[in-house]
Amino acid sequence: MSEYNHNSFEPKWQKYWQDNNIYKVDIDKSKPKYYTLDMFPYPSGAGLHVGHPMGYIASDIVSRYKRLKGFNVLHPMGFDSFGLPAEQYAIETGQHPAITTEQNISTFKSQMNKIGFSFDWSREVQTSSPEYYRWTQWIFEQLFNAYYDKDENKAKDIAELVKHFEANGSEGINAECDDDATVFTAEDWKGYSDNEKATILLQYRLTFLSEAMVNWCPALGTVLANDEVKDGVSERGGHPVERKKMKQWMMRITAYADRLLGNLDRLDWSDALKEMQRNWIGKSIGCELDFKVADSDITLTAFTTRVDTVYGVTYVVLAPEHELIPTLTTDAQKEAVETYVEEAKNRSERDRQSDVKTVSGVFTGSYVINPLTGEKVQLWIADYVLSGYGTGVVMAVPSSDDRDFRFANHFDLPIIRVIEGTEDMEDPTQVKKGKMINSGFLNGLDSDEAIKVAIDKLVESGQGKAKVNFRIRDAVFSRQRYWGEPVPVYFDENDSPQLVPDQQLPLNLPEVENYLPTPEGDPPLGNAKDWKFDDKFGYELTTMPGWAGSSWYFLRYMDPQNKEAFVSKEAVEYWNQVDLYVGGTEHATGHLLYSRFWNMFLFDMGFIGHEEPFQRIVNQGMIQGRSNFVYRVKGTNQFVSYGLRKDYDVQPLYVDVNIVNNDELDTEKFKEWRKDYADAEFILEDGKYMCGHVVEKMSKSKYNVVNPDVVIEKYGADTLRLYEMFLGPIEQSKPWSMQGIDGVWKFLRKMWRLFYNDQGQLVVTDGKATPEELKILHKTIKKAGEDMESLSLNTTVPAFMVCVNELAAAKCHKKEVLEQLLVILSPFAPHIAEELWHEALGHEDSVILASFPEFDASLLVEASHTYPVSINGKMRVKIDLPMDISQEEAKEAVFANEVVKKWVEDKPIKKFIFVPKRIVNVVV
RNA sequence: GCGGGUGUGGUGAAAUUGGUAGACACGCUAGACUUAGGAUCUAGUGCUUCACGGCGUGGGGGUUCGAGUCCCUCCACCCGCACCA
């Protein structure tokens, strides 16, 4: 074969790998395991664009590398196949989402296979298949049957809680539960009806029904979890979201808040990612303290992290939603308060968020007593206090909190400075910590000390206690949609939720004629005919959220066909944690928290042996689109080139980037692109039509989507793989550009020419490699190995280029060298490696089964080193010196050099620095 | 506002973690071979200067024999969170 021609062999090897099940893996205890995972995609109708495979390519390279290094590598792929787009499409067209989804998956798979990924497709999972969601439902049932014991700090079987209730009632139980959990005795418990018992247990279960404020999105017709709402609108589609009280299934993720936070320290994730999770969990350590309402027996409990500043409290504020407001409002203030509360209620979430600077509030007319100072201060209501955080009551310290400061200034409330040094400052909140002043028994203490002393005092007098608060909320689990897992629950004659028995799982998603809510306002599942448990009891009509199926799929890959369990003990023991998880940062607070939560729960219950699912995560950057524009002269069919557009009155129009090459428009293709452009005329510059460009998200409507199939057609999968890595560090976002892909392609052609000459004759020779040739090879082995371990894949490609350039220059065609080069290149470019491995080198087995060559350090040892010699820190000349030269000898040699003499002249030598194998620096 | 990150040629980017700044590619320039070139090969290519040289890693300052790398300070851009008490 005379020329490198990817089309002639890439499909051939893809078929060979598939036919020979080369990527199929099984438990093999004789080998160490390695688990590489990609965040599985939602199979959208648009197919893959060139941005998607970047992470997949990186993880594929690592998988292939680890395999060559002797690991048994689990590298699966599957589909997160429940989701909104397929359902929206069903609503519009009546097409069942399962059909659309199946078609899309088939497109995705064919695109992936063309790139040559080493996935073990026999382990594929699809979250929407009943065989899979049977176990998602099963996990839901385990969560239903469990509660969280705060003493042992783990989830336990709900039966143990029942035992405790039977013996002691609610006395002495330290478990995660609803805030308003019932208090009762063992006697009470025995007297309760089944229904009453069920209601109480629901207050403890890790998945539970609750009447709660939720994010309701009318446009999508469903509630959304907090992480699915961004800036007050839905993350998908950008529709407005309202707060609404609804009965919903919830997940008690807050039980795990502290462990989810604490474990972060031992995970090998980027700081940014960990920080995002920390923020989301939002732990704050502080205390609760009681403010008695003056002339009343009501006590308000406030949460603060800065109890040291308690002497600076000049007023206390309630959230507008606080339920005691009517009782606490004096008659004189009644009207003002009601007006304010009404207004605050009507402000949308979005308003409240975007308008942070406006100060508003109202005085209740009541006063409260500071528990530590005995001072009487005003009680206010303001919407800067959130009902959902802490207790909905804030002790305001205008001298150290920005919001309190603004508020006090606005309403002319007193400000007491309690930190030394802030006495004369216009804005005392600029200094947050220091020695306490004006603070009674806290005077002279440092802020941090004062916090401890103040808490002790509060505890002593029974007016407060240390308290840790979390920002994270329990997760809403219900979705009022069709295309998701049915919740395996029915409601009995008392309307009490009951689990569908295990033997009857999966509870299949029923057929419906209409994917919209029922006329009664029930979710779409309400349209299912005769869908009842035991023909009697109605099933739960909401479905599970998108994150349910994706919260445990990494476990199912280990044992995907298991009919007896979600994963066998043996499989999960062997494959254990995911060693490398590659995916986008957009899942930082959703998927990655929920997965950790479920995994931790399954660990607590003894089903799996590891607490954290993903030891190492690498977030690949986004590939942005690069849109092109043409400029039509208004009212004509004339298009003016980018550089000349200023001379005309033009309208920029998107043009398909696939008919533009390096910003130059293919005018012929442009005329064919659309009917109305068929007789377009062009005003050219330098004989070319140049387009404008802008970097933005890849999307169909912007005509900037580049399909990997197109790149593969022209350059081949190996070039695509190498090029996507060559573009830069994997974590970095960058616009897609084809500039430079030629360089990678040329590299593969050069590589090819080490094996075949222009006439297509094999030129590989059998001779013994020279030390020089071995050196070229081994420094590449070293570099490639290190890079693949650290995922610096962008620098590996140049290392290969240098290697091939040097071998070509040395006219080295020796089998001994080329054979090993093919092995180390094969993770990046498996097709060309396999082709040459068989056709040029005559191997029978696949290169995938080879071993990664051992790097031999002794081959890189040199007799001499070229030292850069600097005079006063400026590099002036390079001198070859023997490796083992002493400082004295080096000095002699350096000063004998003409160039050095010229620079030094007769100036006195101040210093002579000699760093072996590095540098010489002369200071004059 | 808080937190995280990034700033290096015309472009994408390297730099053994304090030791020759710009590897490797794209692009560009010149030449060779060619009927032809969006093929291939050779040479050049940070800026500046005829040259010797000088200047160069967002700006300013510092530590050091030596700083893209460490410290201080300021600026710009990107990402995340945001009345969280």
PDB file of N, CA and C in Angstrom, chain A residues 53-126:
ATOM      1  N   PRO A  53     -16.923  13.850  22.101  1.00  0.00           N
ATOM      2  CA  PRO A  53     -15.945  12.771  22.220  1.00  0.00           C
ATOM      3  C   PRO A  53     -14.669  13.163  22.941  1.00  0.00           C
ATOM      4  N   MET A  54     -14.445  14.432  23.217  1.00  0.00           N
ATOM      5  CA  MET A  54     -13.156  14.807  23.792  1.00  0.00           C
ATOM      6  C   MET A  54     -12.872  14.031  25.073  1.00  0.00           C
ATOM      7  N   GLY A  55     -13.858  14.000  25.954  1.00  0.00           N
ATOM      8  CA  GLY A  55     -13.676  13.250  27.196  1.00  0.00           C
ATOM      9  C   GLY A  55     -13.603  11.757  26.936  1.00  0.00           C
ATOM     10  N   TYR A  56     -14.422  11.286  26.018  1.00  0.00           N
ATOM     11  CA  TYR A  56     -14.431   9.851  25.719  1.00  0.00           C
ATOM     12  C   TYR A  56     -13.078   9.410  25.150  1.00  0.00           C
ATOM     13  N   ILE A  57     -12.495  10.272  24.325  1.00  0.00           N
ATOM     14  CA  ILE A  57     -11.198   9.921  23.735  1.00  0.00           C
ATOM     15  C   ILE A  57     -10.144   9.823  24.833  1.00  0.00           C
ATOM     16  N   ALA A  58     -10.152  10.805  25.724  1.00  0.00           N
ATOM     17  CA  ALA A  58      -9.168  10.797  26.810  1.00  0.00           C
ATOM     18  C   ALA A  58      -9.295   9.530  27.652  1.00  0.00           C
ATOM     19  N   SER A  59     -10.519   9.189  28.031  1.00  0.00           N
ATOM     20  CA  SER A  59     -10.686   8.012  28.889  1.00  0.00           C
ATOM     21  C   SER A  59     -10.386   6.744  28.100  1.00  0.00           C
ATOM     22  N   ASP A  60     -10.644   6.780  26.816  1.00  0.00           N
ATOM     23  CA  ASP A  60     -10.333   5.606  25.993  1.00  0.00           C
ATOM     24  C   ASP A  60      -8.829   5.389  25.908  1.00  0.00           C
ATOM     25  N   ILE A  61      -8.091   6.491  25.790  1.00  0.00           N
ATOM     26  CA  ILE A  61      -6.628   6.383  25.737  1.00  0.00           C
ATOM     27  C   ILE A  61      -6.106   5.795  27.039  1.00  0.00           C
ATOM     28  N   VAL A  62      -6.625   6.300  28.158  1.00  0.00           N
ATOM     29  CA  VAL A  62      -6.182   5.776  29.454  1.00  0.00           C
ATOM     30  C   VAL A  62      -6.550   4.297  29.575  1.00  0.00           C
ATOM     31  N   SER A  63      -7.757   3.947  29.146  1.00  0.00           N
ATOM     32  CA  SER A  63      -8.184   2.540  29.225  1.00  0.00           C
ATOM     33  C   SER A  63      -7.259   1.635  28.431  1.00  0.00           C
ATOM     34  N   ARG A  64      -6.944   2.042  27.221  1.00  0.00           N
ATOM     35  CA  ARG A  64      -6.081   1.227  26.377  1.00  0.00           C
ATOM     36  C   ARG A  64      -4.670   1.144  26.960  1.00  0.00           C
ATOM     37  N   TYR A  65      -4.236   2.262  27.513  1.00  0.00           N
ATOM     38  CA  TYR A  65      -2.904   2.295  28.121  1.00  0.00           C
ATOM     39  C   TYR A  65      -2.845   1.347  29.317  1.00  0.00           C
ATOM     40  N   LYS A  66      -3.841   1.430  30.182  1.00  0.00           N
ATOM     41  CA  LYS A  66      -3.855   0.581  31.374  1.00  0.00           C
ATOM     42  C   LYS A  66      -3.912  -0.889  30.985  1.00  0.00           C
ATOM     43  N   ARG A  67      -4.622  -1.172  29.920  1.00  0.00           N
ATOM     44  CA  ARG A  67      -4.706  -2.544  29.441  1.00  0.00           C
ATOM     45  C   ARG A  67      -3.321  -3.031  28.997  1.00  0.00           C
ATOM     46  N   LEU A  68      -2.605  -2.161  28.271  1.00  0.00           N
ATOM     47  CA  LEU A  68      -1.250  -2.524  27.831  1.00  0.00           C
ATOM     48  C   LEU A  68      -0.329  -2.711  29.034  1.00  0.00           C
ATOM     49  N   LYS A  69      -0.652  -2.017  30.125  1.00  0.00           N
ATOM     50  CA  LYS A  69       0.167  -2.117  31.333  1.00  0.00           C
ATOM     51  C   LYS A  69      -0.215  -3.328  32.188  1.00  0.00           C
ATOM     52  N   GLY A  70      -1.150  -4.142  31.686  1.00  0.00           N
ATOM     53  CA  GLY A  70      -1.468  -5.386  32.383  1.00  0.00           C
ATOM     54  C   GLY A  70      -2.685  -5.317  33.287  1.00  0.00           C
ATOM     55  N   PHE A  71      -3.443  -4.221  33.224  1.00  0.00           N
ATOM     56  CA  PHE A  71      -4.646  -4.132  34.051  1.00  0.00           C
ATOM     57  C   PHE A  71      -5.833  -4.773  33.343  1.00  0.00           C
ATOM     58  N   ASN A  72      -6.758  -5.250  34.141  1.00  0.00           N
ATOM     59  CA  ASN A  72      -8.040  -5.703  33.628  1.00  0.00           C
ATOM     60  C   ASN A  72      -8.941  -4.471  33.680  1.00  0.00           C
ATOM     61  N   VAL A  73      -9.264  -3.931  32.499  1.00  0.00           N
ATOM     62  CA  VAL A  73      -9.881  -2.608  32.460  1.00  0.00           C
ATOM     63  C   VAL A  73     -11.378  -2.683  32.173  1.00  0.00           C
ATOM     64  N   LEU A  74     -12.155  -2.097  33.082  1.00  0.00           N
ATOM     65  CA  LEU A  74     -13.596  -1.973  32.850  1.00  0.00           C
ATOM     66  C   LEU A  74     -13.844  -0.597  32.232  1.00  0.00           C
ATOM     67  N   HIS A  75     -14.352  -0.612  31.017  1.00  0.00           N
ATOM     68  CA  HIS A  75     -14.550   0.658  30.307  1.00  0.00           C
ATOM     69  C   HIS A  75     -15.867   0.584  29.542  1.00  0.00           C
ATOM     70  N   PRO A  76     -16.953   0.816  30.239  1.00  0.00           N
ATOM     71  CA  PRO A  76     -18.272   0.626  29.663  1.00  0.00           C
ATOM     72  C   PRO A  76     -18.881   1.923  29.135  1.00  0.00           C
ATOM     73  N   MET A  77     -19.994   1.786  28.463  1.00  0.00           N
ATOM     74  CA  MET A  77     -20.751   2.955  27.999  1.00  0.00           C
ATOM     75  C   MET A  77     -22.223   2.585  27.999  1.00  0.00           C
ATOM     76  N   GLY A  78     -23.046   3.581  28.232  1.00  0.00           N
ATOM     77  CA  GLY A  78     -24.481   3.351  28.225  1.00  0.00           C
ATOM     78  C   GLY A  78     -25.222   4.657  28.012  1.00  0.00           C
ATOM     79  N   PHE A  79     -26.504   4.669  28.308  1.00  0.00           N
ATOM     80  CA  PHE A  79     -27.307   5.842  27.989  1.00  0.00           C
ATOM     81  C   PHE A  79     -28.270   6.220  29.104  1.00  0.00           C
ATOM     82  N   ASP A  80     -28.276   7.505  29.377  1.00  0.00           N
ATOM     83  CA  ASP A  80     -29.157   8.088  30.373  1.00  0.00           C
ATOM     84  C   ASP A  80     -30.447   8.407  29.627  1.00  0.00           C
ATOM     85  N   SER A  81     -31.263   7.364  29.397  1.00  0.00           N
ATOM     86  CA  SER A  81     -32.228   7.475  28.303  1.00  0.00           C
ATOM     87  C   SER A  81     -33.632   7.918  28.701  1.00  0.00           C
ATOM     88  N   PHE A  82     -33.848   8.216  29.983  1.00  0.00           N
ATOM     89  CA  PHE A  82     -35.095   8.909  30.322  1.00  0.00           C
ATOM     90  C   PHE A  82     -34.812  10.395  30.252  1.00  0.00           C
ATOM     91  N   GLY A  83     -35.799  11.180  29.824  1.00  0.00           N
ATOM     92  CA  GLY A  83     -35.536  12.611  29.816  1.00  0.00           C
ATOM     93  C   GLY A  83     -36.586  13.392  29.065  1.00  0.00           C
ATOM     94  N   LEU A  84     -36.521  14.691  29.258  1.00  0.00           N
ATOM     95  CA  LEU A  84     -37.569  15.551  28.736  1.00  0.00           C
ATOM     96  C   LEU A  84     -37.681  15.656  27.219  1.00  0.00           C
ATOM     97  N   PRO A  85     -36.567  15.795  26.479  1.00  0.00           N
ATOM     98  CA  PRO A  85     -36.733  16.058  25.046  1.00  0.00           C
ATOM     99  C   PRO A  85     -37.560  14.995  24.315  1.00  0.00           C
ATOM    100  N   ALA A  86     -37.317  13.719  24.624  1.00  0.00           N
ATOM    101  CA  ALA A  86     -38.066  12.665  23.950  1.00  0.00           C
ATOM    102  C   ALA A  86     -39.556  12.784  24.284  1.00  0.00           C
ATOM    103  N   GLU A  87     -39.839  13.215  25.515  1.00  0.00           N
ATOM    104  CA  GLU A  87     -41.226  13.341  25.916  1.00  0.00           C
ATOM    105  C   GLU A  87     -41.894  14.546  25.257  1.00  0.00           C
ATOM    106  N   GLN A  88     -41.140  15.641  25.161  1.00  0.00           N
ATOM    107  CA  GLN A  88     -41.678  16.812  24.465  1.00  0.00           C
ATOM    108  C   GLN A  88     -42.027  16.452  23.027  1.00  0.00           C
ATOM    109  N   TYR A  89     -41.141  15.678  22.428  1.00  0.00           N
ATOM    110  CA  TYR A  89     -41.345  15.246  21.052  1.00  0.00           C
ATOM    111  C   TYR A  89     -42.599  14.374  20.975  1.00  0.00           C
ATOM    112  N   ALA A  90     -42.803  13.537  21.995  1.00  0.00           N
ATOM    113  CA  ALA A  90     -43.974  12.662  22.039  1.00  0.00           C
ATOM    114  C   ALA A  90     -45.249  13.493  22.138  1.00  0.00           C
ATOM    115  N   ILE A  91     -45.191  14.553  22.928  1.00  0.00           N
ATOM    116  CA  ILE A  91     -46.366  15.409  23.081  1.00  0.00           C
ATOM    117  C   ILE A  91     -46.715  16.055  21.743  1.00  0.00           C
ATOM    118  N   GLU A  92     -45.675  16.453  21.014  1.00  0.00           N
ATOM    119  CA  GLU A  92     -45.911  17.133  19.739  1.00  0.00           C
ATOM    120  C   GLU A  92     -46.365  16.174  18.655  1.00  0.00           C
ATOM    121  N   THR A  93     -45.814  14.974  18.629  1.00  0.00           N
ATOM    122  CA  THR A  93     -46.035  14.099  17.475  1.00  0.00           C
ATOM    123  C   THR A  93     -46.795  12.817  17.802  1.00  0.00           C
ATOM    124  N   GLY A  94     -46.917  12.484  19.081  1.00  0.00           N
ATOM    125  CA  GLY A  94     -47.560  11.235  19.441  1.00  0.00           C
ATOM    126  C   GLY A  94     -46.640  10.032  19.364  1.00  0.00           C
ATOM    127  N   GLN A  95     -45.442  10.251  18.861  1.00  0.00           N
ATOM    128  CA  GLN A  95     -44.433   9.184  18.781  1.00  0.00           C
ATOM    129  C   GLN A  95     -44.017   8.764  20.190  1.00  0.00           C
ATOM    130  N   HIS A  96     -44.057   7.472  20.467  1.00  0.00           N
ATOM    131  CA  HIS A  96     -43.692   7.011  21.804  1.00  0.00           C
ATOM    132  C   HIS A  96     -42.223   7.349  22.099  1.00  0.00           C
ATOM    133  N   PRO A  97     -41.939   7.887  23.276  1.00  0.00           N
ATOM    134  CA  PRO A  97     -40.553   8.280  23.590  1.00  0.00           C
ATOM    135  C   PRO A  97     -39.568   7.116  23.478  1.00  0.00           C
ATOM    136  N   ALA A  98     -40.053   5.906  23.720  1.00  0.00           N
ATOM    137  CA  ALA A  98     -39.156   4.751  23.642  1.00  0.00           C
ATOM    138  C   ALA A  98     -38.615   4.575  22.225  1.00  0.00           C
ATOM    139  N   ILE A  99     -39.458   4.885  21.256  1.00  0.00           N
ATOM    140  CA  ILE A  99     -39.033   4.714  19.853  1.00  0.00           C
ATOM    141  C   ILE A  99     -38.000   5.759  19.474  1.00  0.00           C
ATOM    142  N   THR A 100     -38.316   7.018  19.786  1.00  0.00           N
ATOM    143  CA  THR A 100     -37.361   8.106  19.519  1.00  0.00           C
ATOM    144  C   THR A 100     -36.025   7.803  20.195  1.00  0.00           C
ATOM    145  N   THR A 101     -36.120   7.377  21.461  1.00  0.00           N
ATOM    146  CA  THR A 101     -34.919   7.132  22.236  1.00  0.00           C
ATOM    147  C   THR A 101     -34.077   6.029  21.606  1.00  0.00           C
ATOM    148  N   GLU A 102     -34.756   4.983  21.162  1.00  0.00           N
ATOM    149  CA  GLU A 102     -34.039   3.871  20.554  1.00  0.00           C
ATOM    150  C   GLU A 102     -33.309   4.312  19.285  1.00  0.00           C
ATOM    151  N   GLN A 103     -33.993   5.121  18.479  1.00  0.00           N
ATOM    152  CA  GLN A 103     -33.350   5.616  17.252  1.00  0.00           C
ATOM    153  C   GLN A 103     -32.127   6.458  17.583  1.00  0.00           C
ATOM    154  N   ASN A 104     -32.299   7.339  18.549  1.00  0.00           N
ATOM    155  CA  ASN A 104     -31.185   8.221  18.904  1.00  0.00           C
ATOM    156  C   ASN A 104     -29.999   7.428  19.445  1.00  0.00           C
ATOM    157  N   ILE A 105     -30.289   6.411  20.237  1.00  0.00           N
ATOM    158  CA  ILE A 105     -29.216   5.604  20.786  1.00  0.00           C
ATOM    159  C   ILE A 105     -28.458   4.920  19.660  1.00  0.00           C
ATOM    160  N   SER A 106     -29.197   4.469  18.677  1.00  0.00           N
ATOM    161  CA  SER A 106     -28.514   3.780  17.583  1.00  0.00           C
ATOM    162  C   SER A 106     -27.603   4.733  16.810  1.00  0.00           C
ATOM    163  N   THR A 107     -28.042   5.990  16.655  1.00  0.00           N
ATOM    164  CA  THR A 107     -27.176   6.992  16.018  1.00  0.00           C
ATOM    165  C   THR A 107     -25.916   7.217  16.865  1.00  0.00           C
ATOM    166  N   PHE A 108     -26.111   7.407  18.160  1.00  0.00           N
ATOM    167  CA  PHE A 108     -24.973   7.643  19.052  1.00  0.00           C
ATOM    168  C   PHE A 108     -23.970   6.488  18.973  1.00  0.00           C
ATOM    169  N   LYS A 109     -24.503   5.269  18.990  1.00  0.00           N
ATOM    170  CA  LYS A 109     -23.599   4.130  19.000  1.00  0.00           C
ATOM    171  C   LYS A 109     -22.811   4.031  17.703  1.00  0.00           C
ATOM    172  N   SER A 110     -23.485   4.313  16.608  1.00  0.00           N
ATOM    173  CA  SER A 110     -22.759   4.199  15.350  1.00  0.00           C
ATOM    174  C   SER A 110     -21.693   5.285  15.254  1.00  0.00           C
ATOM    175  N   GLN A 111     -22.014   6.483  15.776  1.00  0.00           N
ATOM    176  CA  GLN A 111     -21.000   7.546  15.777  1.00  0.00           C
ATOM    177  C   GLN A 111     -19.820   7.174  16.675  1.00  0.00           C
ATOM    178  N   MET A 112     -20.131   6.612  17.832  1.00  0.00           N
ATOM    179  CA  MET A 112     -19.066   6.243  18.767  1.00  0.00           C
ATOM    180  C   MET A 112     -18.186   5.152  18.182  1.00  0.00           C
ATOM    181  N   ASN A 113     -18.813   4.202  17.529  1.00  0.00           N
ATOM    182  CA  ASN A 113     -18.023   3.096  16.988  1.00  0.00           C
ATOM    183  C   ASN A 113     -17.077   3.549  15.885  1.00  0.00           C
ATOM    184  N   LYS A 114     -17.460   4.593  15.182  1.00  0.00           N
ATOM    185  CA  LYS A 114     -16.576   5.106  14.123  1.00  0.00           C
ATOM    186  C   LYS A 114     -15.323   5.756  14.696  1.00  0.00           C
ATOM    187  N   ILE A 115     -15.388   6.151  15.950  1.00  0.00           N
ATOM    188  CA  ILE A 115     -14.213   6.789  16.563  1.00  0.00           C
ATOM    189  C   ILE A 115     -13.275   5.731  17.137  1.00  0.00           C
ATOM    190  N   GLY A 116     -13.752   4.510  17.209  1.00  0.00           N
ATOM    191  CA  GLY A 116     -12.875   3.423  17.644  1.00  0.00           C
ATOM    192  C   GLY A 116     -12.703   3.320  19.139  1.00  0.00           C
ATOM    193  N   PHE A 117     -13.786   3.535  19.897  1.00  0.00           N
ATOM    194  CA  PHE A 117     -13.686   3.412  21.347  1.00  0.00           C
ATOM    195  C   PHE A 117     -13.622   1.950  21.766  1.00  0.00           C
ATOM    196  N   SER A 118     -12.936   1.711  22.865  1.00  0.00           N
ATOM    197  CA  SER A 118     -12.766   0.334  23.325  1.00  0.00           C
ATOM    198  C   SER A 118     -13.823  -0.044  24.350  1.00  0.00           C
ATOM    199  N   PHE A 119     -15.067   0.372  24.130  1.00  0.00           N
ATOM    200  CA  PHE A 119     -16.136   0.051  25.077  1.00  0.00           C
ATOM    201  C   PHE A 119     -16.484  -1.432  25.017  1.00  0.00           C
ATOM    202  N   ASP A 120     -16.784  -1.962  26.181  1.00  0.00           N
ATOM    203  CA  ASP A 120     -17.340  -3.311  26.241  1.00  0.00           C
ATOM    204  C   ASP A 120     -18.861  -3.157  26.154  1.00  0.00           C
ATOM    205  N   TRP A 121     -19.364  -3.228  24.922  1.00  0.00           N
ATOM    206  CA  TRP A 121     -20.797  -2.967  24.716  1.00  0.00           C
ATOM    207  C   TRP A 121     -21.682  -4.046  25.338  1.00  0.00           C
ATOM    208  N   SER A 122     -21.105  -5.175  25.685  1.00  0.00           N
ATOM    209  CA  SER A 122     -21.937  -6.216  26.303  1.00  0.00           C
ATOM    210  C   SER A 122     -22.407  -5.766  27.683  1.00  0.00           C
ATOM    211  N   ARG A 123     -21.793  -4.705  28.189  1.00  0.00           N
ATOM    212  CA  ARG A 123     -22.184  -4.204  29.511  1.00  0.00           C
ATOM    213  C   ARG A 123     -23.043  -2.952  29.439  1.00  0.00           C
ATOM    214  N   GLU A 124     -23.466  -2.597  28.230  1.00  0.00           N
ATOM    215  CA  GLU A 124     -24.257  -1.381  28.076  1.00  0.00           C
ATOM    216  C   GLU A 124     -25.481  -1.362  28.999  1.00  0.00           C
ATOM    217  N   VAL A 125     -25.751  -0.215  29.594  1.00  0.00           N
ATOM    218  CA  VAL A 125     -27.013  -0.065  30.315  1.00  0.00           C
ATOM    219  C   VAL A 125     -27.801   1.107  29.735  1.00  0.00           C
ATOM    220  N   GLN A 126     -29.111   0.987  29.793  1.00  0.00           N
ATOM    221  CA  GLN A 126     -30.006   2.081  29.413  1.00  0.00           C
ATOM    222  C   GLN A 126     -30.958   2.283  30.578  1.00  0.00           C
TER     223      GLN A 126
END
